[in-house]
Structures are given as structure tokens and as C-alpha cells.
């Protein structure tokens, strides 16, 4: 008798949940670019054009919705600043343009956040519609153990790679993630399960197990907006035009003051439960204009209280306390 073919066992709902947990976020990978850069080491004892060169170093960049040059609408590339720091020859592979390398120039950067903006040559009004852009996510809604995916060209390989992880902590400027990243991932997008960008890969801790960092997109976009605005002044002539074409450097807000820890006895003498001593304050800074002077005790900034350890509670984000900066 002919043996009847048995039907395969039905997949349990548990298997379906496991597959859903490891499913890749839906993004247009044509918006993620491989980046290479040759740089020059600065030496105070040598002329600039006699310094030693290094490279090529590799990294990742990506195009994002809403980030474009105001004069012609050309999309601008976002990456990590350390990927192009001291660069003399930057080039990227943009699938929408060609399969080879295309030159790129630095528009501006925020070194503290490790964020940079590049303009890719060859993007015109006729071909810019062929370049996809990733969607913007809300990094302010990130929470502890939130799932995420890091996308980039790890170790400079030509094939794009994706690693999974979660948000595992934060510092004063960056979010800590445990998704595996390597050299070449820097500057790549970190996306949530909906394929929206929530951060930029900026650093990894050597000698540690998956202690890596991303710049929150909400903070990066503040600097990127200033870079795009300041890099596109009205048309000028001569030396003013050359200065306008130079890369823009922006900085994140700071306290502009030197703070020292107090002690319980000192705080009790002035009737304050918490606070830090202002050792010095920069003239013209917001604190200085508000009347704060050296020797004062700073107890709060707006509605954020500063404790005796010089920490402020980051309300709305896990209840973490961060050092005042």
C-alpha cells in the first residue's frame, strides 16, 4: 500500500512570537551609505600640508527625512564626526547615484555630540528623488530595555549588517545600548521596531561586553538644524564667500560655570537641603545674566533640583540622576 504523506506539524503560536521578536525593521537600506575617509594628522611642529596622512578609515552614513540643503533641497548625509575628523578625502557609496564612490564634503559638525553633516557631490534636482530617506523617530520616548537595531557596515565590509539590542542606560549626552557594533558601524542609524531612526552610533567601549553608545536623534537634530541654517548664508563675494563655505562648528549648551560639591553642615547653615557651590561663572553666560556669582549655592535650574552630590534628576527618563554639566 502507498504510504500517505504526512502533513508537517502546525507551527505553535510560541514560534510565531519568537520569529516576530527577531524580525528586521522595515527600512529602505538604500538610504544607508558606506563611507571611507583619508585624514591628515595635525602636528604643531610641521606645516599643515606636511603632516602625516592616515586611512582609509571606514564608517556609515544615512539620509534622513527633512535633512536637506535649503538652497536646492538636496539631501544631506548624517554620520559621526569622528569618521571624518581631520579628513582630506571623504567618499561614500550612494546606491541611488552609482555603484562606486562619490566625493563628499563636510558641511558642519557638533564634536561634543559626535554628529556631522556631509554634502554628497553629484546629487542634482534631476536625481535626488532616487535617493531614499529614513523616517524620523522620537528618541525622547526611549525607555529602559526598549528594543532597537543598529544598521551599518561593520569592519568596513561591503555588505550591510544589522544587530539587535536594547537601551541599557544613559550618560549626560548619549544613550547606552547593548547592540553589537564594531569599527565601521560609527555614524550608522539606530532604528526602533517601526523602522524609525532614534539614534546615531557614535562609540563603543573597548574591553567591555557590548557597552556601546548612540546619540539620541532628538539632540542630534537640534545641532543639525543649526548646521544647515548657518552653512547656508546669503550669497557673498570674495573672502566672505570663502568663509561662508567653511564647515560650521556648533556646540551643545553648557552651564558655563565651575561647580564644587558642598557638605551637609554648609547647606544647613544657609537653610538649603541640597545644592552645589559656584566656584566660577563665565561672564555673559545665562547663569551670569541671571545674577549668579562665584560663592553662591546653586540649588536648582528651572524646576530641576540639584542634590548634594551635584546631580539632577532627569524627569521622564527612568528617574535617573545625572551629573550637572
PDB file of C-alpha atoms in Angstrom, residues 103-251:
ATOM      1  CA  UNK A 103      33.069  62.522  -3.168  1.00  0.00           C
ATOM      2  CA  UNK A 104      31.512  64.259  -0.171  1.00  0.00           C
ATOM      3  CA  UNK A 105      32.359  67.431   1.745  1.00  0.00           C
ATOM      4  CA  UNK A 106      31.852  68.346   5.393  1.00  0.00           C
ATOM      5  CA  UNK A 107      29.044  70.867   5.933  1.00  0.00           C
ATOM      6  CA  UNK A 108      29.407  71.088   9.712  1.00  0.00           C
ATOM      7  CA  UNK A 109      29.560  69.174  12.972  1.00  0.00           C
ATOM      8  CA  UNK A 110      28.968  69.140  16.710  1.00  0.00           C
ATOM      9  CA  UNK A 111      32.119  67.472  18.104  1.00  0.00           C
ATOM     10  CA  UNK A 112      30.659  67.112  21.614  1.00  0.00           C
ATOM     11  CA  UNK A 113      27.729  65.035  20.353  1.00  0.00           C
ATOM     12  CA  UNK A 114      29.929  63.409  17.666  1.00  0.00           C
ATOM     13  CA  UNK A 115      27.500  64.338  14.884  1.00  0.00           C
ATOM     14  CA  UNK A 116      28.412  65.570  11.407  1.00  0.00           C
ATOM     15  CA  UNK A 117      26.593  66.558   8.219  1.00  0.00           C
ATOM     16  CA  UNK A 118      28.029  65.888   4.749  1.00  0.00           C
ATOM     17  CA  UNK A 119      27.046  67.049   1.281  1.00  0.00           C
ATOM     18  CA  UNK A 120      27.421  64.390  -1.419  1.00  0.00           C
ATOM     19  CA  UNK A 121      28.542  65.684  -4.796  1.00  0.00           C
ATOM     20  CA  UNK A 122      26.537  64.720  -7.856  1.00  0.00           C
ATOM     21  CA  UNK A 123      23.098  64.982  -6.244  1.00  0.00           C
ATOM     22  CA  UNK A 124      21.040  67.199  -8.523  1.00  0.00           C
ATOM     23  CA  UNK A 125      17.415  68.200  -8.861  1.00  0.00           C
ATOM     24  CA  UNK A 126      17.037  65.520 -11.527  1.00  0.00           C
ATOM     25  CA  UNK A 127      18.313  62.561  -9.490  1.00  0.00           C
ATOM     26  CA  UNK A 128      17.600  63.489  -5.847  1.00  0.00           C
ATOM     27  CA  UNK A 129      14.219  61.736  -5.982  1.00  0.00           C
ATOM     28  CA  UNK A 130      16.061  58.436  -6.481  1.00  0.00           C
ATOM     29  CA  UNK A 131      17.690  58.711  -3.062  1.00  0.00           C
ATOM     30  CA  UNK A 132      15.520  57.241  -0.259  1.00  0.00           C
ATOM     31  CA  UNK A 133      15.419  58.702   3.226  1.00  0.00           C
ATOM     32  CA  UNK A 134      14.790  57.075   6.590  1.00  0.00           C
ATOM     33  CA  UNK A 135      11.892  58.125   8.793  1.00  0.00           C
ATOM     34  CA  UNK A 136      12.374  60.207  11.944  1.00  0.00           C
ATOM     35  CA  UNK A 137      11.587  58.591  15.293  1.00  0.00           C
ATOM     36  CA  UNK A 138      11.149  60.138  18.737  1.00  0.00           C
ATOM     37  CA  UNK A 139      14.208  59.368  20.863  1.00  0.00           C
ATOM     38  CA  UNK A 140      12.649  61.253  23.789  1.00  0.00           C
ATOM     39  CA  UNK A 141      10.256  58.314  24.169  1.00  0.00           C
ATOM     40  CA  UNK A 142      13.074  55.766  24.578  1.00  0.00           C
ATOM     41  CA  UNK A 143      12.806  53.668  27.711  1.00  0.00           C
ATOM     42  CA  UNK A 144      14.953  51.171  29.538  1.00  0.00           C
ATOM     43  CA  UNK A 145      15.141  47.780  27.712  1.00  0.00           C
ATOM     44  CA  UNK A 146      13.490  49.187  24.572  1.00  0.00           C
ATOM     45  CA  UNK A 147      14.312  47.029  21.556  1.00  0.00           C
ATOM     46  CA  UNK A 148      16.411  48.546  18.790  1.00  0.00           C
ATOM     47  CA  UNK A 149      18.520  47.634  15.777  1.00  0.00           C
ATOM     48  CA  UNK A 150      21.876  49.074  14.693  1.00  0.00           C
ATOM     49  CA  UNK A 151      22.413  49.177  10.919  1.00  0.00           C
ATOM     50  CA  UNK A 152      25.784  49.728   9.261  1.00  0.00           C
ATOM     51  CA  UNK A 153      28.891  48.411   7.545  1.00  0.00           C
ATOM     52  CA  UNK A 154      30.757  46.763  10.414  1.00  0.00           C
ATOM     53  CA  UNK A 155      34.528  46.388   9.928  1.00  0.00           C
ATOM     54  CA  UNK A 156      34.238  48.198   6.591  1.00  0.00           C
ATOM     55  CA  UNK A 157      32.635  45.221   4.862  1.00  0.00           C
ATOM     56  CA  UNK A 158      30.730  45.922   1.658  1.00  0.00           C
ATOM     57  CA  UNK A 159      27.640  44.117   2.934  1.00  0.00           C
ATOM     58  CA  UNK A 160      25.304  45.908   5.328  1.00  0.00           C
ATOM     59  CA  UNK A 161      24.716  44.259   8.691  1.00  0.00           C
ATOM     60  CA  UNK A 162      22.045  44.568  11.378  1.00  0.00           C
ATOM     61  CA  UNK A 163      22.411  43.762  15.074  1.00  0.00           C
ATOM     62  CA  UNK A 164      19.734  43.662  17.763  1.00  0.00           C
ATOM     63  CA  UNK A 165      19.836  45.056  21.286  1.00  0.00           C
ATOM     64  CA  UNK A 166      18.102  47.227  23.860  1.00  0.00           C
ATOM     65  CA  UNK A 167      18.548  50.600  25.505  1.00  0.00           C
ATOM     66  CA  UNK A 168      20.531  49.779  28.629  1.00  0.00           C
ATOM     67  CA  UNK A 169      21.499  53.118  30.199  1.00  0.00           C
ATOM     68  CA  UNK A 170      22.357  56.749  29.606  1.00  0.00           C
ATOM     69  CA  UNK A 171      25.002  59.395  30.166  1.00  0.00           C
ATOM     70  CA  UNK A 172      24.677  63.182  30.131  1.00  0.00           C
ATOM     71  CA  UNK A 173      24.822  63.253  26.327  1.00  0.00           C
ATOM     72  CA  UNK A 174      24.302  59.742  24.959  1.00  0.00           C
ATOM     73  CA  UNK A 175      22.188  56.628  25.378  1.00  0.00           C
ATOM     74  CA  UNK A 176      23.894  53.329  26.141  1.00  0.00           C
ATOM     75  CA  UNK A 177      22.884  50.312  24.046  1.00  0.00           C
ATOM     76  CA  UNK A 178      23.972  46.683  24.077  1.00  0.00           C
ATOM     77  CA  UNK A 179      23.587  46.029  20.336  1.00  0.00           C
ATOM     78  CA  UNK A 180      26.891  44.742  18.978  1.00  0.00           C
ATOM     79  CA  UNK A 181      28.768  47.390  16.964  1.00  0.00           C
ATOM     80  CA  UNK A 182      32.282  47.409  15.549  1.00  0.00           C
ATOM     81  CA  UNK A 183      34.551  49.731  13.636  1.00  0.00           C
ATOM     82  CA  UNK A 184      32.657  50.818  10.528  1.00  0.00           C
ATOM     83  CA  UNK A 185      29.301  50.977  12.330  1.00  0.00           C
ATOM     84  CA  UNK A 186      30.012  54.523  13.513  1.00  0.00           C
ATOM     85  CA  UNK A 187      27.622  57.041  12.006  1.00  0.00           C
ATOM     86  CA  UNK A 188      25.020  54.419  11.188  1.00  0.00           C
ATOM     87  CA  UNK A 189      21.358  54.691  12.185  1.00  0.00           C
ATOM     88  CA  UNK A 190      19.799  53.033  15.213  1.00  0.00           C
ATOM     89  CA  UNK A 191      16.146  52.248  14.481  1.00  0.00           C
ATOM     90  CA  UNK A 192      13.180  51.046  16.503  1.00  0.00           C
ATOM     91  CA  UNK A 193      10.863  48.188  15.547  1.00  0.00           C
ATOM     92  CA  UNK A 194       8.865  50.521  13.288  1.00  0.00           C
ATOM     93  CA  UNK A 195      11.956  51.337  11.210  1.00  0.00           C
ATOM     94  CA  UNK A 196      12.206  54.890  12.574  1.00  0.00           C
ATOM     95  CA  UNK A 197      15.617  56.365  13.393  1.00  0.00           C
ATOM     96  CA  UNK A 198      16.049  57.071  17.107  1.00  0.00           C
ATOM     97  CA  UNK A 199      19.827  57.496  17.281  1.00  0.00           C
ATOM     98  CA  UNK A 200      23.255  57.538  15.644  1.00  0.00           C
ATOM     99  CA  UNK A 201      26.011  55.051  16.523  1.00  0.00           C
ATOM    100  CA  UNK A 202      28.906  57.082  17.940  1.00  0.00           C
ATOM    101  CA  UNK A 203      31.068  54.932  20.234  1.00  0.00           C
ATOM    102  CA  UNK A 204      31.862  51.525  21.626  1.00  0.00           C
ATOM    103  CA  UNK A 205      33.712  50.698  24.843  1.00  0.00           C
ATOM    104  CA  UNK A 206      36.825  48.611  24.199  1.00  0.00           C
ATOM    105  CA  UNK A 207      37.424  45.730  26.571  1.00  0.00           C
ATOM    106  CA  UNK A 208      33.767  45.665  27.630  1.00  0.00           C
ATOM    107  CA  UNK A 209      30.861  43.421  26.707  1.00  0.00           C
ATOM    108  CA  UNK A 210      28.506  45.310  24.379  1.00  0.00           C
ATOM    109  CA  UNK A 211      28.795  48.680  26.112  1.00  0.00           C
ATOM    110  CA  UNK A 212      28.108  50.986  23.177  1.00  0.00           C
ATOM    111  CA  UNK A 213      26.593  54.433  22.776  1.00  0.00           C
ATOM    112  CA  UNK A 214      24.299  56.284  20.415  1.00  0.00           C
ATOM    113  CA  UNK A 215      23.499  59.977  20.131  1.00  0.00           C
ATOM    114  CA  UNK A 216      19.735  60.463  20.620  1.00  0.00           C
ATOM    115  CA  UNK A 217      18.214  61.707  17.391  1.00  0.00           C
ATOM    116  CA  UNK A 218      16.265  64.488  19.114  1.00  0.00           C
ATOM    117  CA  UNK A 219      19.527  66.023  20.361  1.00  0.00           C
ATOM    118  CA  UNK A 220      21.294  65.443  17.052  1.00  0.00           C
ATOM    119  CA  UNK A 221      18.553  67.171  15.060  1.00  0.00           C
ATOM    120  CA  UNK A 222      18.904  70.342  17.141  1.00  0.00           C
ATOM    121  CA  UNK A 223      22.553  70.617  16.106  1.00  0.00           C
ATOM    122  CA  UNK A 224      21.868  69.501  12.535  1.00  0.00           C
ATOM    123  CA  UNK A 225      19.269  72.247  12.139  1.00  0.00           C
ATOM    124  CA  UNK A 226      21.775  74.867  13.306  1.00  0.00           C
ATOM    125  CA  UNK A 227      24.452  73.466  10.984  1.00  0.00           C
ATOM    126  CA  UNK A 228      22.178  73.597   7.936  1.00  0.00           C
ATOM    127  CA  UNK A 229      20.988  77.099   8.784  1.00  0.00           C
ATOM    128  CA  UNK A 230      24.441  78.560   9.453  1.00  0.00           C
ATOM    129  CA  UNK A 231      26.012  76.831   6.439  1.00  0.00           C
ATOM    130  CA  UNK A 232      23.584  78.481   4.011  1.00  0.00           C
ATOM    131  CA  UNK A 233      24.045  82.257   4.395  1.00  0.00           C
ATOM    132  CA  UNK A 234      23.132  84.781   1.673  1.00  0.00           C
ATOM    133  CA  UNK A 235      25.429  84.882  -1.326  1.00  0.00           C
ATOM    134  CA  UNK A 236      28.641  86.867  -0.791  1.00  0.00           C
ATOM    135  CA  UNK A 237      31.715  87.728  -2.791  1.00  0.00           C
ATOM    136  CA  UNK A 238      35.436  87.364  -2.295  1.00  0.00           C
ATOM    137  CA  UNK A 239      36.758  86.400   1.125  1.00  0.00           C
ATOM    138  CA  UNK A 240      33.288  86.454   2.680  1.00  0.00           C
ATOM    139  CA  UNK A 241      32.175  83.784   0.215  1.00  0.00           C
ATOM    140  CA  UNK A 242      35.173  81.595   1.074  1.00  0.00           C
ATOM    141  CA  UNK A 243      34.461  81.944   4.784  1.00  0.00           C
ATOM    142  CA  UNK A 244      30.811  81.080   4.234  1.00  0.00           C
ATOM    143  CA  UNK A 245      31.854  77.838   2.516  1.00  0.00           C
ATOM    144  CA  UNK A 246      33.930  76.682   5.502  1.00  0.00           C
ATOM    145  CA  UNK A 247      32.460  73.888   7.677  1.00  0.00           C
ATOM    146  CA  UNK A 248      30.241  75.043  10.523  1.00  0.00           C
ATOM    147  CA  UNK A 249      31.035  74.031  14.115  1.00  0.00           C
ATOM    148  CA  UNK A 250      28.205  74.163  16.666  1.00  0.00           C
ATOM    149  CA  UNK A 251      28.251  73.393  20.375  1.00  0.00           C
TER     150      UNK A 251
END
